[in-house]
Short mmCIF file of C-alpha atoms in Angstrom, two decimals:
data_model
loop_
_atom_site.label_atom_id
_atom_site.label_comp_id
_atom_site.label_asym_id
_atom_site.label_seq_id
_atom_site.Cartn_x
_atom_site.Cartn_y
_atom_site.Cartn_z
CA UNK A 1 -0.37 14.08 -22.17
CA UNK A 2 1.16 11.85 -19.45
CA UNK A 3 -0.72 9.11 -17.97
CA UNK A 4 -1.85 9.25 -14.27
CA UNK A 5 -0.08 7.42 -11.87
CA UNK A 6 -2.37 4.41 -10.28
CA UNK A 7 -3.09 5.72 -6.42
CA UNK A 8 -0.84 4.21 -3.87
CA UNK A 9 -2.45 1.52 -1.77
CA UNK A 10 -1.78 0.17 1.78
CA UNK A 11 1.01 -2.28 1.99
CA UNK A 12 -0.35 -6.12 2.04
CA UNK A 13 2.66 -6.78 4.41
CA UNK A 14 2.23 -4.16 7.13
CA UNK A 15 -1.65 -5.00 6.82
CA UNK A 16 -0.58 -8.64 7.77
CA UNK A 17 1.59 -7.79 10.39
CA UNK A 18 -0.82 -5.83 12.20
CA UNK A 19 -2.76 -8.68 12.14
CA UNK A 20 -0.43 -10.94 13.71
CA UNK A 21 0.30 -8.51 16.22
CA UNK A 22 -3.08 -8.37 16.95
CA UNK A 23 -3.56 -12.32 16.73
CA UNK A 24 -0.45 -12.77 19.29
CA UNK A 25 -2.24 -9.65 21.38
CA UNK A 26 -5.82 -11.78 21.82
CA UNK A 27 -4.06 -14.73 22.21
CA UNK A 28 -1.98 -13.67 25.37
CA UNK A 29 -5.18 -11.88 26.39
CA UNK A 30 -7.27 -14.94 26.37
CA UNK A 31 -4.23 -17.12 28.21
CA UNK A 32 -4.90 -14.28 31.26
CA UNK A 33 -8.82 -14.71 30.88
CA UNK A 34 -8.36 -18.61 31.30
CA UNK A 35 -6.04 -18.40 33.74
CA UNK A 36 -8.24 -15.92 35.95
CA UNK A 37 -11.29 -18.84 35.30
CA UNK A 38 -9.29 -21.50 36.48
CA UNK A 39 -8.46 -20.10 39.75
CA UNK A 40 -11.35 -18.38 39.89
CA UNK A 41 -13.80 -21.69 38.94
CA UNK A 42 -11.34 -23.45 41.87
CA UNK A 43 -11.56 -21.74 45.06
CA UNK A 44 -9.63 -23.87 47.06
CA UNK A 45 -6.71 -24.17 44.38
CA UNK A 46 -6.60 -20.22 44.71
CA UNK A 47 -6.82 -20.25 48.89
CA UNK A 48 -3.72 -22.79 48.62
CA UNK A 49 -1.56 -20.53 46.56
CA UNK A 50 -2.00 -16.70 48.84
CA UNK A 51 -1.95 -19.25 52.04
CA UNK A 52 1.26 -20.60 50.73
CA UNK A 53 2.60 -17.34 49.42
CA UNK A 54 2.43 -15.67 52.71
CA UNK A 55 4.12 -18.64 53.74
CA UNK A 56 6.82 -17.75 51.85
CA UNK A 57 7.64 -14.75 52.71
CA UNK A 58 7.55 -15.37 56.59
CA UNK A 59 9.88 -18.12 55.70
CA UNK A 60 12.38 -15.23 53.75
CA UNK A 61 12.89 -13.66 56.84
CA UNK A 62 13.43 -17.10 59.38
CA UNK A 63 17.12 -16.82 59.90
CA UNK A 64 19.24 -19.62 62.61
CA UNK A 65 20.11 -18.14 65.58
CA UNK A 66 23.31 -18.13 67.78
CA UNK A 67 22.24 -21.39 69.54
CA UNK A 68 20.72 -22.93 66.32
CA UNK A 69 17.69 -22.58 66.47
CA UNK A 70 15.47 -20.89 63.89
CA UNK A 71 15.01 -17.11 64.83
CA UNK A 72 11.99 -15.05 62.64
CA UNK A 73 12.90 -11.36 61.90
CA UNK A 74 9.55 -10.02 60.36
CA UNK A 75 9.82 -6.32 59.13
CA UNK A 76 7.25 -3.97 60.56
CA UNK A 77 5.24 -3.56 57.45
CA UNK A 78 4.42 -7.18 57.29
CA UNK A 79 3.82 -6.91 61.46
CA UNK A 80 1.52 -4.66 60.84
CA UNK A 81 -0.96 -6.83 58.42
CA UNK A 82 -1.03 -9.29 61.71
CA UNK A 83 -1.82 -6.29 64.29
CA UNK A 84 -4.26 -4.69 62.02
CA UNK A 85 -6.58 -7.75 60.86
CA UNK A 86 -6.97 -10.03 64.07
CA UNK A 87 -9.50 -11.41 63.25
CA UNK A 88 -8.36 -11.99 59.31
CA UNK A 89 -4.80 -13.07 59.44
CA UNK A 90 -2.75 -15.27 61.31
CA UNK A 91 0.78 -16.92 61.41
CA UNK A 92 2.77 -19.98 64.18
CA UNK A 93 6.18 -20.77 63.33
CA UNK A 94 7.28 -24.00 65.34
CA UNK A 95 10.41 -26.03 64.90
CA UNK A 96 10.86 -29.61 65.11
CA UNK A 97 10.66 -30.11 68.47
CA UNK A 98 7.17 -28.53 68.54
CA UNK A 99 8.23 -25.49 70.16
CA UNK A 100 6.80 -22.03 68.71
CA UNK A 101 9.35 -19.67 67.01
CA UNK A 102 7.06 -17.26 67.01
CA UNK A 103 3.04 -16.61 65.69
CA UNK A 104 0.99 -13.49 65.72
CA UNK A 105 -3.22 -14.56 66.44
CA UNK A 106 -3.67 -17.87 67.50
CA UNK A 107 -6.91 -17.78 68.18
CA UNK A 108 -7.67 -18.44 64.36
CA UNK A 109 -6.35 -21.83 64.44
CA UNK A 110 -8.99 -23.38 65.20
CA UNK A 111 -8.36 -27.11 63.83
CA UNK A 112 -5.23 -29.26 65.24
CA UNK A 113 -2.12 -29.01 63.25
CA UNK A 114 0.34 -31.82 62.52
CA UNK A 115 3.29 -32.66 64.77
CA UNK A 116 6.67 -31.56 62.92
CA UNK A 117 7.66 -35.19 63.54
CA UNK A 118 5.16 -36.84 61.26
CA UNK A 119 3.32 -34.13 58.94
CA UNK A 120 3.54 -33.23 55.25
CA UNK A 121 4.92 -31.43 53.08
CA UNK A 122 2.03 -29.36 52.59
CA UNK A 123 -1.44 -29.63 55.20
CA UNK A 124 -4.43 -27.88 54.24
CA UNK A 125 -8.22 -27.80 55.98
CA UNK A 126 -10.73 -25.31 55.17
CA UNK A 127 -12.59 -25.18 58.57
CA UNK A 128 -16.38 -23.83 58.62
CA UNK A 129 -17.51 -21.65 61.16
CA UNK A 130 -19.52 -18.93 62.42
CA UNK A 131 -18.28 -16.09 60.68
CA UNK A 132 -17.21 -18.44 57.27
CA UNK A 133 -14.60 -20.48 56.54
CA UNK A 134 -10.99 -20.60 57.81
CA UNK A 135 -8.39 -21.85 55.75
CA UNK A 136 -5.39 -23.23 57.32
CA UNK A 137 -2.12 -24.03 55.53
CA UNK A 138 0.91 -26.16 57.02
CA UNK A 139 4.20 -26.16 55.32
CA UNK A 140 7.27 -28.15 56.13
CA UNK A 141 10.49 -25.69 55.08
CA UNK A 142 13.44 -28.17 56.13
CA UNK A 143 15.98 -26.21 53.76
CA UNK A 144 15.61 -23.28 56.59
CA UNK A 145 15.64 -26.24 59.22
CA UNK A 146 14.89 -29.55 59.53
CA UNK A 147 11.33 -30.04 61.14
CA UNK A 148 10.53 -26.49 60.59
CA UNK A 149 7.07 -25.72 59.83
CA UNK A 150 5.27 -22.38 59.10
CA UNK A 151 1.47 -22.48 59.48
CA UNK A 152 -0.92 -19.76 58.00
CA UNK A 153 -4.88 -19.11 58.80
CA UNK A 154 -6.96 -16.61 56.62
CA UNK A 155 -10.10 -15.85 57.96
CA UNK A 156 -10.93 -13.02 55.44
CA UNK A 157 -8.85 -11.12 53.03
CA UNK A 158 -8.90 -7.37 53.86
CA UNK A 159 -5.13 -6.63 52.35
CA UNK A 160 -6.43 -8.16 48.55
CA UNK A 161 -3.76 -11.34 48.97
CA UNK A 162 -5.90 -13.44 46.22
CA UNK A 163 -5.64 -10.32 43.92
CA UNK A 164 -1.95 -10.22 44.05
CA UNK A 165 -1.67 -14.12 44.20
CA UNK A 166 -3.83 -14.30 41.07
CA UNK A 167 -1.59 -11.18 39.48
CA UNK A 168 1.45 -13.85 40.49
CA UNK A 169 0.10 -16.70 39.05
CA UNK A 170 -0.83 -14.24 35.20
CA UNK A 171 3.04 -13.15 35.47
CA UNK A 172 4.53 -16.62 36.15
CA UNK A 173 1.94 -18.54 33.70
CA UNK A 174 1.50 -15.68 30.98
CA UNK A 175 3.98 -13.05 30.65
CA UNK A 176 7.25 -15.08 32.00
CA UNK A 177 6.33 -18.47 29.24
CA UNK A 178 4.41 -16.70 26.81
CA UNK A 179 5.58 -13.07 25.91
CA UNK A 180 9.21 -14.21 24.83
CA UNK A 181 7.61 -17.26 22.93
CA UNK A 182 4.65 -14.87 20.89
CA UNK A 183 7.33 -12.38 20.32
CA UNK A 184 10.02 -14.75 18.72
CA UNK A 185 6.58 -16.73 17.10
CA UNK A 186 5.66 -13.48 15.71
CA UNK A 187 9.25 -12.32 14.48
CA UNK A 188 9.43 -15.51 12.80
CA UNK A 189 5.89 -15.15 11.21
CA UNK A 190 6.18 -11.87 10.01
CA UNK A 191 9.94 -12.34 8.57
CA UNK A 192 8.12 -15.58 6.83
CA UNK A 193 5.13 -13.52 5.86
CA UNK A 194 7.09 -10.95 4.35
CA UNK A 195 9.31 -13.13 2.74
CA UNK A 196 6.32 -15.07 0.97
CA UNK A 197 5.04 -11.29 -0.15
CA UNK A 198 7.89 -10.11 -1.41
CA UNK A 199 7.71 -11.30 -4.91
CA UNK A 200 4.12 -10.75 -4.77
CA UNK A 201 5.05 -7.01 -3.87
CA UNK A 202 7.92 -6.92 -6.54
CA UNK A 203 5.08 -8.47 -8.75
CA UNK A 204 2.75 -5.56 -7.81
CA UNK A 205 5.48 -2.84 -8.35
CA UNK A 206 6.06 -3.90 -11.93
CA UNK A 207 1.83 -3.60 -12.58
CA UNK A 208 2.04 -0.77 -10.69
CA UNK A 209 4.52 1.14 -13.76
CA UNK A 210 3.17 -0.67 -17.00
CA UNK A 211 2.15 1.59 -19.52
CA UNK A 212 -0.92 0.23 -21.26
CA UNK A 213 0.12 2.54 -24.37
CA UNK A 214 3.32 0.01 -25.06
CA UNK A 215 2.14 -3.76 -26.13
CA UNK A 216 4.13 -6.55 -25.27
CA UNK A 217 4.41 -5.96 -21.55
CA UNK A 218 4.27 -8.65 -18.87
CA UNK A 219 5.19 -9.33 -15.67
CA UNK A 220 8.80 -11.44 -14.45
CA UNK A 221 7.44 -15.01 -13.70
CA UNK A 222 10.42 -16.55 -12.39
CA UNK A 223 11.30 -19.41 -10.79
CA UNK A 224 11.27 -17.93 -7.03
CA UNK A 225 7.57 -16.93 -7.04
CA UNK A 226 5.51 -19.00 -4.74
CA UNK A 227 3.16 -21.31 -7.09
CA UNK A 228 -0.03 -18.90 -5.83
CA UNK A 229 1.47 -15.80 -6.92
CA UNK A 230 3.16 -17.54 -10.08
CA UNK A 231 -0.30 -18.78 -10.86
CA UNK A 232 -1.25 -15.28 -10.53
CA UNK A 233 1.30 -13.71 -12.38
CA UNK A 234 0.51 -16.38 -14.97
CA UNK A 235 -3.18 -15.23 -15.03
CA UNK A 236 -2.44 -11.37 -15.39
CA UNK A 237 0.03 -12.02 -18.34
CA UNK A 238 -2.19 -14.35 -19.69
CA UNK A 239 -4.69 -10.84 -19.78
CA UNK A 240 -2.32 -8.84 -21.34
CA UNK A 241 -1.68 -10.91 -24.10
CA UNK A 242 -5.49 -11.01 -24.79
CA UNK A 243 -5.31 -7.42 -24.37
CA UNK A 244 -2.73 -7.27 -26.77
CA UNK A 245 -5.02 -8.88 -29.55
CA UNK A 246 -7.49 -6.83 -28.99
CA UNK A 247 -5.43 -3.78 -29.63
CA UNK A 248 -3.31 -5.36 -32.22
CA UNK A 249 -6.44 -6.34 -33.94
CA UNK A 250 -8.10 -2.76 -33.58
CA UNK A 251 -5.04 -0.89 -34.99
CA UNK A 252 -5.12 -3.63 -37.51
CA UNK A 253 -8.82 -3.33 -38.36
CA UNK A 254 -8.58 0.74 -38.29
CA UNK A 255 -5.46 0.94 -40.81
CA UNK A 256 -7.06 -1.85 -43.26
CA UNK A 257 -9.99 0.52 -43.50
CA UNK A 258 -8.38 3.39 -43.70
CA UNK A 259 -6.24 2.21 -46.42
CA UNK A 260 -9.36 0.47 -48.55
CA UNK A 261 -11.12 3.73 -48.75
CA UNK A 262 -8.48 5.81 -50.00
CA UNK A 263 -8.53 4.30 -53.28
CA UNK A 264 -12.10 4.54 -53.88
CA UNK A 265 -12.19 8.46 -52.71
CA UNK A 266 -9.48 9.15 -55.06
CA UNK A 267 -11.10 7.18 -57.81
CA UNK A 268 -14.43 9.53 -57.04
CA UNK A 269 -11.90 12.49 -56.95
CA UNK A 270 -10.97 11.90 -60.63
CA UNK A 271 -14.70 11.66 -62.10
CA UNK A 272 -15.86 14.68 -60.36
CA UNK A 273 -12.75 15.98 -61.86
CA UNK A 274 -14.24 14.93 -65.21
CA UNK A 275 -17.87 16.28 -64.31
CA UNK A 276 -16.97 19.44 -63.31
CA UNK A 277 -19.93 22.15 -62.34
CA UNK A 278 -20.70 23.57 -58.99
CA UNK A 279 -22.33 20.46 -57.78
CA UNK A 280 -19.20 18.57 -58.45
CA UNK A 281 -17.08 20.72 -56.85
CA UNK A 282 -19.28 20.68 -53.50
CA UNK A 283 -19.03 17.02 -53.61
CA UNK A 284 -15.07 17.39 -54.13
CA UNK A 285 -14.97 19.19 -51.08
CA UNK A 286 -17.03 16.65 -49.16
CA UNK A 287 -14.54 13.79 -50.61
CA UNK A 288 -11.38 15.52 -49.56
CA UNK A 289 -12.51 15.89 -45.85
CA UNK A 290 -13.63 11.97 -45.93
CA UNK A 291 -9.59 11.95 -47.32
CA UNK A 292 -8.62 13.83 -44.54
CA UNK A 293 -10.52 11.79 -42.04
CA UNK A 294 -9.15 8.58 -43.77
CA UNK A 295 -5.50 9.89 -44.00
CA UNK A 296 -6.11 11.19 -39.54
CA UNK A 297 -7.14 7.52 -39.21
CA UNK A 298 -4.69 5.53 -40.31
CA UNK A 299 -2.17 8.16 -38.27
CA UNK A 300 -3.85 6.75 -35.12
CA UNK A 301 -3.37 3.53 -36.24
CA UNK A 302 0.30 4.24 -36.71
CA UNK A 303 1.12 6.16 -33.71
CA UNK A 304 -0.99 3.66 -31.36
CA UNK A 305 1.49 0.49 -32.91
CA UNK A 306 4.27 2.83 -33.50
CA UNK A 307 4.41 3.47 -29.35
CA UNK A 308 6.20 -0.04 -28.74
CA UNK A 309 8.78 0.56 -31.39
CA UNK A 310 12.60 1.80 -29.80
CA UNK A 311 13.00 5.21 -29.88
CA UNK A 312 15.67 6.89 -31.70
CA UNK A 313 17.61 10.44 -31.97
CA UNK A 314 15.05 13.26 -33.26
CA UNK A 315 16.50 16.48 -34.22
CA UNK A 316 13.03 18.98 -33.21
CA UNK A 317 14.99 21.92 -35.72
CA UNK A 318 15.07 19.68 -38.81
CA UNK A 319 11.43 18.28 -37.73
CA UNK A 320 10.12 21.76 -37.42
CA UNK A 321 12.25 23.13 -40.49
CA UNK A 322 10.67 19.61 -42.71
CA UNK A 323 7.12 20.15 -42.10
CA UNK A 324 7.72 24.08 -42.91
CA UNK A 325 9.25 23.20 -46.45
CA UNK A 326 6.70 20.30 -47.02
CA UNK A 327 3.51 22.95 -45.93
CA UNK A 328 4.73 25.81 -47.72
CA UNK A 329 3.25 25.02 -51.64
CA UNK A 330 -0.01 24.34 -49.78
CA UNK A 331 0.09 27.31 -47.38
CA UNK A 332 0.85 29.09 -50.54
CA UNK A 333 -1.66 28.21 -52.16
CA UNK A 334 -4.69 29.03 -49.55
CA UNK A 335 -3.23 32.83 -49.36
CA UNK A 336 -1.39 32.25 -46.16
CA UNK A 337 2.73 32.26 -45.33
CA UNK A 338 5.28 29.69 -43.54
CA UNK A 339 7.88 30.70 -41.82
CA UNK A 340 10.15 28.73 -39.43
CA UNK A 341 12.24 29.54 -36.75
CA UNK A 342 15.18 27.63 -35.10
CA UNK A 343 15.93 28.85 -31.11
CA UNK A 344 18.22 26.35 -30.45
CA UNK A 345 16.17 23.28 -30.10
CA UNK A 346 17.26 19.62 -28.41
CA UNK A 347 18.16 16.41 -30.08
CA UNK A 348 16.21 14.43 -28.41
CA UNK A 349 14.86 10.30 -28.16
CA UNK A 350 11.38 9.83 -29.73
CA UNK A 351 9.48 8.72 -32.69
CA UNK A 352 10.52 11.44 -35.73
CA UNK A 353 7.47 10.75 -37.67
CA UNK A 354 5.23 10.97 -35.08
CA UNK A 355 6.30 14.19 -34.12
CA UNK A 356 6.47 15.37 -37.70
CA UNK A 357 2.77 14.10 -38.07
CA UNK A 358 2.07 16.09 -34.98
CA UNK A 359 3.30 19.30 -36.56
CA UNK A 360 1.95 18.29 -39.45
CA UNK A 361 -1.86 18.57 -37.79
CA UNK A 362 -0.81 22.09 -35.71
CA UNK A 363 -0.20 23.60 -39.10
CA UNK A 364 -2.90 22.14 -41.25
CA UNK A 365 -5.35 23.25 -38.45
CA UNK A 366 -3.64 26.93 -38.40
CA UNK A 367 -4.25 27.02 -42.31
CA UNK A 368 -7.22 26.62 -42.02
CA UNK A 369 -8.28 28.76 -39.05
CA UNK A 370 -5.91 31.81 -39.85
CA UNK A 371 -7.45 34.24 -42.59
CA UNK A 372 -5.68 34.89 -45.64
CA UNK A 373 -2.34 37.06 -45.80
CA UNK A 374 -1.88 35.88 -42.17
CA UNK A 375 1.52 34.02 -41.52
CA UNK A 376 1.71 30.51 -39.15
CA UNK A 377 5.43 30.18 -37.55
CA UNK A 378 6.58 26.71 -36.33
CA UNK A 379 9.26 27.76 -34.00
CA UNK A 380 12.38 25.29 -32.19
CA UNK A 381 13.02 25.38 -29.15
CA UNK A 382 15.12 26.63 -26.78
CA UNK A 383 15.61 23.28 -25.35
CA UNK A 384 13.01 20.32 -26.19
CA UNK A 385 10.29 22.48 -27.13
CA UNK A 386 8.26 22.98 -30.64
CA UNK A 387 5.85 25.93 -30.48
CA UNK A 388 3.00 26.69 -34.09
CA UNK A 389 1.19 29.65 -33.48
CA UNK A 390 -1.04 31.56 -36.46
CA UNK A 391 -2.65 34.77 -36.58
CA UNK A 392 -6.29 33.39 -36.77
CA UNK A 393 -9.51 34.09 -34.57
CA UNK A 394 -8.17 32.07 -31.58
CA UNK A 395 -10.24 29.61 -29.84
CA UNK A 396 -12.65 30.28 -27.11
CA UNK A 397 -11.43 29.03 -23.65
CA UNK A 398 -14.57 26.99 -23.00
CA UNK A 399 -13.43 24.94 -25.52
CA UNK A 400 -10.29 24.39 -24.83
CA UNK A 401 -10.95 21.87 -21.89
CA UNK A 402 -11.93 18.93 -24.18
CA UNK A 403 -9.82 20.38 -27.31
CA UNK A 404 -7.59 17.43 -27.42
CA UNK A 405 -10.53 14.54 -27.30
CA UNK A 406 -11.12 12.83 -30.47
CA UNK A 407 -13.90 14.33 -32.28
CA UNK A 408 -13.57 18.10 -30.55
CA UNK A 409 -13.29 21.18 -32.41
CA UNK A 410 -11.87 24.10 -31.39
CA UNK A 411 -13.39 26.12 -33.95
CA UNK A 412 -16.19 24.84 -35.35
CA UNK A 413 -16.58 27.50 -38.29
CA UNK A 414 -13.95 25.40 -40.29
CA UNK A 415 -15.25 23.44 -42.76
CA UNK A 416 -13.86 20.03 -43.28
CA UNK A 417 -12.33 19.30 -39.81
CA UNK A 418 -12.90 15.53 -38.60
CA UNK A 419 -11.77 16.23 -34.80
CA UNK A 420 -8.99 13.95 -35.05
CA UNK A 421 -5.80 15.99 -35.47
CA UNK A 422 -5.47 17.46 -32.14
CA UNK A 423 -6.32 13.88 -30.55
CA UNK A 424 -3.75 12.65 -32.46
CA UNK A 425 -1.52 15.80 -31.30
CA UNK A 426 -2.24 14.70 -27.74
CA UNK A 427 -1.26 10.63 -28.39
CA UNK A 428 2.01 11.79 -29.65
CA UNK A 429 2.91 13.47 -26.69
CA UNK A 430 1.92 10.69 -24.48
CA UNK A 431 3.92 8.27 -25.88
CA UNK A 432 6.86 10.74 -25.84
CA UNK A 433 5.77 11.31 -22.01
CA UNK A 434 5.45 15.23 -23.19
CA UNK A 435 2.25 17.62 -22.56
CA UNK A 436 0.75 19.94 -25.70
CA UNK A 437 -1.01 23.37 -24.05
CA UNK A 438 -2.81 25.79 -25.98
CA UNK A 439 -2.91 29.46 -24.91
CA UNK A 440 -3.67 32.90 -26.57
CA UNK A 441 -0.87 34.23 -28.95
CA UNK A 442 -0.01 37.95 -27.72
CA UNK A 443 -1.51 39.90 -30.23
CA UNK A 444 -4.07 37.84 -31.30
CA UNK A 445 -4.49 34.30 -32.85
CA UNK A 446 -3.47 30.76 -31.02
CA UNK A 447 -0.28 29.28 -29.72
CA UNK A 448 0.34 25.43 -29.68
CA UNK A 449 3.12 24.66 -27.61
CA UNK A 450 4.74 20.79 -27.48
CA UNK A 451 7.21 20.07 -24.60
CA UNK A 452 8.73 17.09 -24.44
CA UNK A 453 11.28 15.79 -21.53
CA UNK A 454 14.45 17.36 -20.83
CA UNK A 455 16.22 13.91 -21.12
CA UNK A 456 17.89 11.86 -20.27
CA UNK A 457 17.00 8.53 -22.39
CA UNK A 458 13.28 8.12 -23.59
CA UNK A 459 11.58 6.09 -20.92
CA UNK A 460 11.29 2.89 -21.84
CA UNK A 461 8.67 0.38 -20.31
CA UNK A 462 10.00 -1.28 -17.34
#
């Protein structure tokens, strides 16, 4: 019967993408996390940025009037922050001659700010007092105008200014440097990743389909595998040439003993022969089922080494019609009939002996299960198909579940029956990648039915 297919596992190079995803993921996570510290950790860093920020945007809407001078043009939303928080918020635009363009809340200036003539680029004093601390920010902003500075006081911060300073600062630190670079770093790591894995995975798809039953087998170690995964690759075919000793030397071992002990039976065969007397005749009986056992074991032997030779063109009507015409003196003998019948069976790729020795079993077990005067019909096809069935007791379905192990018996009130044949029935259609099924034959007795593949070429090992 076919061999299961190994369970499908989760690919090695989505698991490792994942991962970098989620690597590049934490990563950009912690780069927000540190940046939030640093200007968190650093108040005054943090005050300089939302002082300067609101600096800038007063300064996007300072425009130069008809006379030249600067002229501030603040929308109504922005107004409003001003009119609302007095006591939080406060702005003074003043040219270079010192003259105010405009300012909303003076009062929170509290310090003395630099003359346009003479001050910095950028002034900043964090003034203590009653209600906390004021921090004042002077900017020069000569590309507007020469001279022109914008000064900003923040008292408190009712309208969340740090919050979307800070959210500025994650943007233009984080997601503006960082999200192109982790995605092109992670494009290039995964397209490397999978490019390492993929003769790993091609590696993995050729275990994947090996057929213990065939020896010889091994993996492609060529010259574009990594050196891990050729060391690997080295390792594995390294085990199946071990494993190929072992079953070399088991078949070995099984047909050497098989074949020593059929001289001796047949020697022991003679001189009963010679003795004679009911005694003798017992032990005759004894000594052919020990043959039988010997001649099932060395089958085994030859199927299990005969599954790595090249198949070759079986006709299953002149198999069938064969073991009928080699069966028939025998079946003749016991008080039982052959009879074969041809349905228009396939040529098809395969072992012939094997399946002949296959046959061979169904029949020899239906000769001896079916009661005298009964008739056992090997029947052909249609199509790849061989079917024996026999007139006999049948066998009782809570037996039929291990039927084909080695060593089962379907019926166990026949005498001389080692348990091999239908194991070796089963091997045979393994290697031919064909099932065997056993069911009740309409009017009584058993029906053995082999299917084998509606080929198409006999699958080779990959």
């Amino acid at each position: 019967m076919p061999s299961a297919r190994p369970a499908q596992r989760p690919s090695v190079t989505r698991l490792i993408t994942r991962r970098l995803i989620l690597a590049a993921g934490l990563l950009m996570v912690a780069q927000v996390v540190l940046v939030a510290m640093h200007y968190g950790w650093d108040g005054r860093r943090l005050g300089v940025r939302v002082a300067a920020n609101e600096a800038e945007r007063i300064a996007g809407h300072i425009g130069i009037g008809p006379e030249g001078r600067p002229v501030l043009a603040l929308p109504e939303q922005h107004v409003e922050r001003y009119r609302d928080h007095r006591a939080a918020y406060a702005f003074r635009v003043v040219d270079a001659d010192g003259a105010e363009v405009a300012g909303m809340n003076p009062d929170l200036f509290t310090v003395m700010l630099p003359e346009p003539a003479t001050a910095p680029d950028l002034f900043w004093r964090v003034v203590p007092g009653p209600q906390g601390e004021t921090r004042v920010l002077v900017q020069r902003f000569d590309r507007i105008a020469p001279g022109l500075l914008i000064a900003i006081a923040i008292a408190s911060d009712p309208d969340r200014l740090a919050w979307v300073a800070l959210l500025h600062e994650v943007v233009d630190h984080v997601a503006i440097p960082m999200v192109p670079l982790a995605l092109l770093l992670l494009a290039v790591n995964v397209y490397a990743v999978r490019r390492s894995l993929l003769p790993l995975a091609r590696a993995a798809g050729e275990a994947a389909v090996l057929d213990a039953r065939r020896g010889g087998l091994r993996l492609s170690a060529g010259d574009d595998l990594p050196r891990e995964v050729h060391a690997l690759v080295g390792a594995v075919n390294a085990a199946l040439g071990r494993a190929d000793e072992v079953l070399r030397f088991q078949r070995e071992f099984t047909a050497n003993v098989a074949h020593e002990l059929r001289t001796p039976l047949a020697v022991l065969l003679l001189q009963l022969d010679e003795i004679g007397g009911p005694a003798a005749e017992a032990a005759k009986s004894d000594i052919q089922a020990m043959s039988r056992l010997v001649d099932q074991l060395l089958r085994v032997a030859q199927i299990e080494g005969m599954s790595a030779e090249p198949p070759t063109d079986v006709d299953l009507a002149e198999v069938g019609r064969g073991v009928v015409q080699q069966l028939a003196p025998i079946a003749l003998d016991r008080g039982r009939e052959t009879e074969f019948r041809d349905q228009s069976a396939s040529i098809i790729q395969g072992h012939r002996d094997a399946i002949a020795g296959a046959v061979r079993n169904l029949v020899d077990n239906a000769l001896r299960a079916a009661p005298k005067g009964s008739v056992i019909t090997v029947s052909a096809g249609p199509g790849p198909v061989i079917e024996v069935c026999d007139q006999g007791p049948g066998i009782d379905p809570a037996l039929r579940r291990d039927l084909f192990d080695r060593f089962a018996q379907g019926d166990r009130r026949t005498r001389g029956s080692a348990g091999l044949g239908l194991a070796i029935v089963a091997k045979t259609m393994e290697i031919h990648d064909g099932s065997v099924t056993v069911a009740d034959r309409p009017g009584g007795g058993t029906l053995f039915r082999l299917v084998f593949p509606d080929q198409g070429p006999f699958s080779e090992p990959p």
